[in-house]
Structures are given as structure tokens and as C-alpha cells.
GROMACS .gro file of C-alpha atoms in nm:
model
  190
    1UNK     CA    1  -2.880   2.560   1.190
    2UNK     CA    2  -3.047   2.270   1.369
    3UNK     CA    3  -2.769   2.019   1.437
    4UNK     CA    4  -3.017   1.758   1.558
    5UNK     CA    5  -3.218   1.700   1.247
    6UNK     CA    6  -3.369   1.356   1.190
    7UNK     CA    7  -3.057   1.228   1.012
    8UNK     CA    8  -2.821   1.345   1.290
    9UNK     CA    9  -3.047   1.180   1.549
   10UNK     CA   10  -3.028   0.857   1.348
   11UNK     CA   11  -2.648   0.883   1.339
   12UNK     CA   12  -2.638   0.930   1.716
   13UNK     CA   13  -2.862   0.630   1.772
   14UNK     CA   14  -2.718   0.428   1.481
   15UNK     CA   15  -2.971   0.146   1.527
   16UNK     CA   16  -3.281   0.321   1.654
   17UNK     CA   17  -3.558   0.106   1.795
   18UNK     CA   18  -3.901   0.176   1.648
   19UNK     CA   19  -4.115   0.377   1.889
   20UNK     CA   20  -4.470   0.499   1.880
   21UNK     CA   21  -4.359   0.843   2.000
   22UNK     CA   22  -4.068   1.022   2.163
   23UNK     CA   23  -4.084   1.043   2.540
   24UNK     CA   24  -4.214   1.383   2.647
   25UNK     CA   25  -4.135   1.341   3.015
   26UNK     CA   26  -3.796   1.372   3.174
   27UNK     CA   27  -3.693   1.013   3.230
   28UNK     CA   28  -3.342   0.989   3.091
   29UNK     CA   29  -2.998   1.055   3.237
   30UNK     CA   30  -2.694   1.171   3.043
   31UNK     CA   31  -2.379   1.010   3.179
   32UNK     CA   32  -2.030   1.127   3.082
   33UNK     CA   33  -1.804   0.821   3.070
   34UNK     CA   34  -1.481   0.976   2.944
   35UNK     CA   35  -1.384   1.341   2.915
   36UNK     CA   36  -1.246   1.488   2.595
   37UNK     CA   37  -0.906   1.658   2.574
   38UNK     CA   38  -1.030   2.019   2.586
   39UNK     CA   39  -1.169   2.115   2.930
   40UNK     CA   40  -1.307   2.448   2.806
   41UNK     CA   41  -1.514   2.279   2.535
   42UNK     CA   42  -1.646   2.031   2.791
   43UNK     CA   43  -1.753   2.320   3.015
   44UNK     CA   44  -1.928   2.488   2.721
   45UNK     CA   45  -2.109   2.163   2.635
   46UNK     CA   46  -2.224   2.112   2.995
   47UNK     CA   47  -2.344   2.475   3.011
   48UNK     CA   48  -2.549   2.421   2.697
   49UNK     CA   49  -2.692   2.088   2.812
   50UNK     CA   50  -2.788   2.200   3.161
   51UNK     CA   51  -2.861   2.562   3.064
   52UNK     CA   52  -2.643   2.672   3.354
   53UNK     CA   53  -2.366   2.921   3.418
   54UNK     CA   54  -2.000   2.856   3.359
   55UNK     CA   55  -1.910   2.816   3.729
   56UNK     CA   56  -2.167   2.537   3.774
   57UNK     CA   57  -2.048   2.367   3.455
   58UNK     CA   58  -1.683   2.390   3.566
   59UNK     CA   59  -1.770   2.233   3.901
   60UNK     CA   60  -1.948   1.944   3.729
   61UNK     CA   61  -1.674   1.895   3.471
   62UNK     CA   62  -1.406   1.863   3.739
   63UNK     CA   63  -1.567   1.562   3.903
   64UNK     CA   64  -1.411   1.224   3.827
   65UNK     CA   65  -1.581   1.024   3.552
   66UNK     CA   66  -1.833   0.875   3.528
   67UNK     CA   67  -2.036   1.191   3.583
   68UNK     CA   68  -2.411   1.214   3.562
   69UNK     CA   69  -2.437   1.539   3.367
   70UNK     CA   70  -2.811   1.554   3.415
   71UNK     CA   71  -3.030   1.281   3.570
   72UNK     CA   72  -3.364   1.417   3.452
   73UNK     CA   73  -3.390   1.486   3.078
   74UNK     CA   74  -3.641   1.415   2.806
   75UNK     CA   75  -3.518   1.179   2.538
   76UNK     CA   76  -3.469   1.468   2.293
   77UNK     CA   77  -3.270   1.672   2.548
   78UNK     CA   78  -3.055   1.370   2.637
   79UNK     CA   79  -2.976   1.305   2.269
   80UNK     CA   80  -2.890   1.672   2.223
   81UNK     CA   81  -2.661   1.647   2.527
   82UNK     CA   82  -2.490   1.341   2.385
   83UNK     CA   83  -2.439   1.532   2.060
   84UNK     CA   84  -2.281   1.827   2.244
   85UNK     CA   85  -2.047   1.593   2.432
   86UNK     CA   86  -1.934   1.387   2.132
   87UNK     CA   87  -1.859   1.711   1.947
   88UNK     CA   88  -1.591   1.781   2.208
   89UNK     CA   89  -1.465   1.419   2.194
   90UNK     CA   90  -1.629   1.325   2.524
   91UNK     CA   91  -1.784   0.979   2.546
   92UNK     CA   92  -2.129   0.964   2.699
   93UNK     CA   93  -2.441   0.752   2.709
   94UNK     CA   94  -2.811   0.801   2.762
   95UNK     CA   95  -2.959   0.573   3.028
   96UNK     CA   96  -3.300   0.557   3.190
   97UNK     CA   97  -3.304   0.775   3.501
   98UNK     CA   98  -3.419   0.493   3.726
   99UNK     CA   99  -3.122   0.279   3.620
  100UNK     CA  100  -2.881   0.557   3.717
  101UNK     CA  101  -3.068   0.623   4.043
  102UNK     CA  102  -3.036   0.256   4.140
  103UNK     CA  103  -2.683   0.220   4.002
  104UNK     CA  104  -2.427   0.088   4.238
  105UNK     CA  105  -2.096  -0.089   4.225
  106UNK     CA  106  -1.971  -0.330   3.968
  107UNK     CA  107  -2.269  -0.378   3.738
  108UNK     CA  108  -2.309  -0.009   3.659
  109UNK     CA  109  -1.937   0.053   3.616
  110UNK     CA  110  -1.902  -0.257   3.394
  111UNK     CA  111  -2.194  -0.137   3.182
  112UNK     CA  112  -2.028   0.202   3.130
  113UNK     CA  113  -1.692   0.038   3.055
  114UNK     CA  114  -1.858  -0.186   2.797
  115UNK     CA  115  -2.027   0.113   2.632
  116UNK     CA  116  -1.700   0.307   2.620
  117UNK     CA  117  -1.534   0.018   2.435
  118UNK     CA  118  -1.793   0.022   2.159
  119UNK     CA  119  -1.665   0.066   1.802
  120UNK     CA  120  -1.868   0.389   1.808
  121UNK     CA  121  -1.592   0.541   2.018
  122UNK     CA  122  -1.286   0.389   1.850
  123UNK     CA  123  -1.054   0.658   1.712
  124UNK     CA  124  -1.069   0.727   1.341
  125UNK     CA  125  -0.893   0.982   1.124
  126UNK     CA  126  -1.074   1.227   0.902
  127UNK     CA  127  -0.932   1.472   0.656
  128UNK     CA  128  -1.086   1.810   0.596
  129UNK     CA  129  -1.014   1.940   0.248
  130UNK     CA  130  -1.230   2.252   0.258
  131UNK     CA  131  -1.487   2.440   0.466
  132UNK     CA  132  -1.698   2.713   0.309
  133UNK     CA  133  -1.626   3.065   0.428
  134UNK     CA  134  -1.981   3.147   0.537
  135UNK     CA  135  -2.199   3.135   0.850
  136UNK     CA  136  -2.251   2.758   0.822
  137UNK     CA  137  -1.877   2.705   0.790
  138UNK     CA  138  -1.815   2.915   1.101
  139UNK     CA  139  -2.075   2.719   1.303
  140UNK     CA  140  -1.940   2.387   1.175
  141UNK     CA  141  -1.582   2.472   1.268
  142UNK     CA  142  -1.682   2.597   1.612
  143UNK     CA  143  -1.912   2.303   1.690
  144UNK     CA  144  -1.690   2.018   1.575
  145UNK     CA  145  -1.337   2.152   1.607
  146UNK     CA  146  -1.363   2.418   1.875
  147UNK     CA  147  -1.180   2.656   1.643
  148UNK     CA  148  -1.260   2.971   1.454
  149UNK     CA  149  -1.287   2.925   1.078
  150UNK     CA  150  -1.011   3.179   0.999
  151UNK     CA  151  -0.775   2.979   1.225
  152UNK     CA  152  -0.824   2.655   1.035
  153UNK     CA  153  -0.805   2.833   0.699
  154UNK     CA  154  -0.474   2.988   0.811
  155UNK     CA  155  -0.343   2.641   0.903
  156UNK     CA  156  -0.430   2.531   0.550
  157UNK     CA  157  -0.601   2.233   0.392
  158UNK     CA  158  -0.596   1.939   0.388
  159UNK     CA  159  -0.598   1.900   0.767
  160UNK     CA  160  -0.627   1.566   0.952
  161UNK     CA  161  -0.800   1.507   1.285
  162UNK     CA  162  -0.841   1.196   1.499
  163UNK     CA  163  -1.173   1.158   1.680
  164UNK     CA  164  -1.432   0.902   1.791
  165UNK     CA  165  -1.604   0.723   1.501
  166UNK     CA  166  -1.944   0.858   1.608
  167UNK     CA  167  -1.823   1.217   1.585
  168UNK     CA  168  -1.661   1.151   1.247
  169UNK     CA  169  -1.988   1.017   1.105
  170UNK     CA  170  -2.186   1.316   1.231
  171UNK     CA  171  -1.922   1.558   1.106
  172UNK     CA  172  -1.917   1.397   0.764
  173UNK     CA  173  -2.297   1.415   0.747
  174UNK     CA  174  -2.298   1.787   0.832
  175UNK     CA  175  -2.007   1.860   0.602
  176UNK     CA  176  -2.215   1.733   0.311
  177UNK     CA  177  -2.506   1.953   0.415
  178UNK     CA  178  -2.299   2.274   0.433
  179UNK     CA  179  -2.069   2.210   0.136
  180UNK     CA  180  -1.753   2.125   0.331
  181UNK     CA  181  -1.525   1.848   0.208
  182UNK     CA  182  -1.455   1.588   0.478
  183UNK     CA  183  -1.323   1.239   0.412
  184UNK     CA  184  -1.295   0.953   0.659
  185UNK     CA  185  -1.080   0.638   0.672
  186UNK     CA  186  -1.290   0.460   0.408
  187UNK     CA  187  -1.276   0.745   0.157
  188UNK     CA  188  -0.907   0.816   0.221
  189UNK     CA  189  -0.800   0.475   0.086
  190UNK     CA  190  -0.686   0.475  -0.278
   0.00000   0.00000   0.00000
């Protein structure tokens, strides 16, 4: 299952700027602004992004935020990294590598603070009413909830979760694609 299809990329970017082509050279940095609540999921995400071992990912994850997860990524790899991080409730941004390399003091920190306060990262509640008991359901549950599908089925449905708005939108999109039933704040209202 390719999590970063065109629609998921559009959800990550929300308002994508028109481009002639995607950058093929590594010129983007992925910066972790705020860690999620599950350190093991953060380590797994960093391992996937940087294609590194667990010990290297643990070392990186234990640094104080903001953390440059990787300063030298293609645009596609940086977007994938941002996807991996938002799935574990970690707030991140993609910035041009030269901006991060020249970053110092107040301006950079204020920029990151401003990004972290975006409505994209405001907490929202979703309700999961059902997840199909198949391979897609297993991958969905693992990717977005960090759980095994039998565990969530045992807990029972409906089940509510609070998460950043960006993650909720992506989750809802993928739920539709795999046949899961996920409702957000707007669809929960009578």
C-alpha cells in the first residue's frame, strides 16, 4: 500500500504551489518541531525516514526539539518523512536545506513556533467505528495508531482518538480507501 499517493501528498501540503516538476536533488530538510507522545513510534519513524538502525534513531530522537531529522532530502523523501512523523503525532516541517543551514537564533525559532501553532496541528477528535479485518486494516492500524488490529478490535468500536488535524485528515482519507469507518469533528455533529 503506497501511503503517499497523489491525494495524500495533497493533504500533507494542503495548498500546494504549482510546480513544473518535483525536485530531484536533495535540497530539503525535515525538522521535528514537537515530539509525539510515543517515543518508540518516533524512533520507528526516524529509522524509516533516515533508513538507519534503531540505535541511531534513538540517539536522534532523544535530542531536544527542534531536531533536524535529515538536512539533505529530496522533496518526495521530505514529504514522506513528514507523513511518517505526523502519523505518530509528531509535528514537523519541510524547509529548504540552505535555510536550516543558515538558521540561527530568534528568527528560525520564531518561524518554527509559528508553524507549530498552525490550525494544521490543532487537536481534533476522530471516532473509529470499524476497521476491516484484512491486510489493509492491519497496515492502517499500525501506521496511524501504533497498535495491532486485534488489540483495537478487542477494545471495541466506536473508539475515539485525539490527534493533530493534519493526521485526522490523512487518516480519514485512507480509511475511505480501505473501507474503514472514521468520522471527524464535522461528521460527529448531529
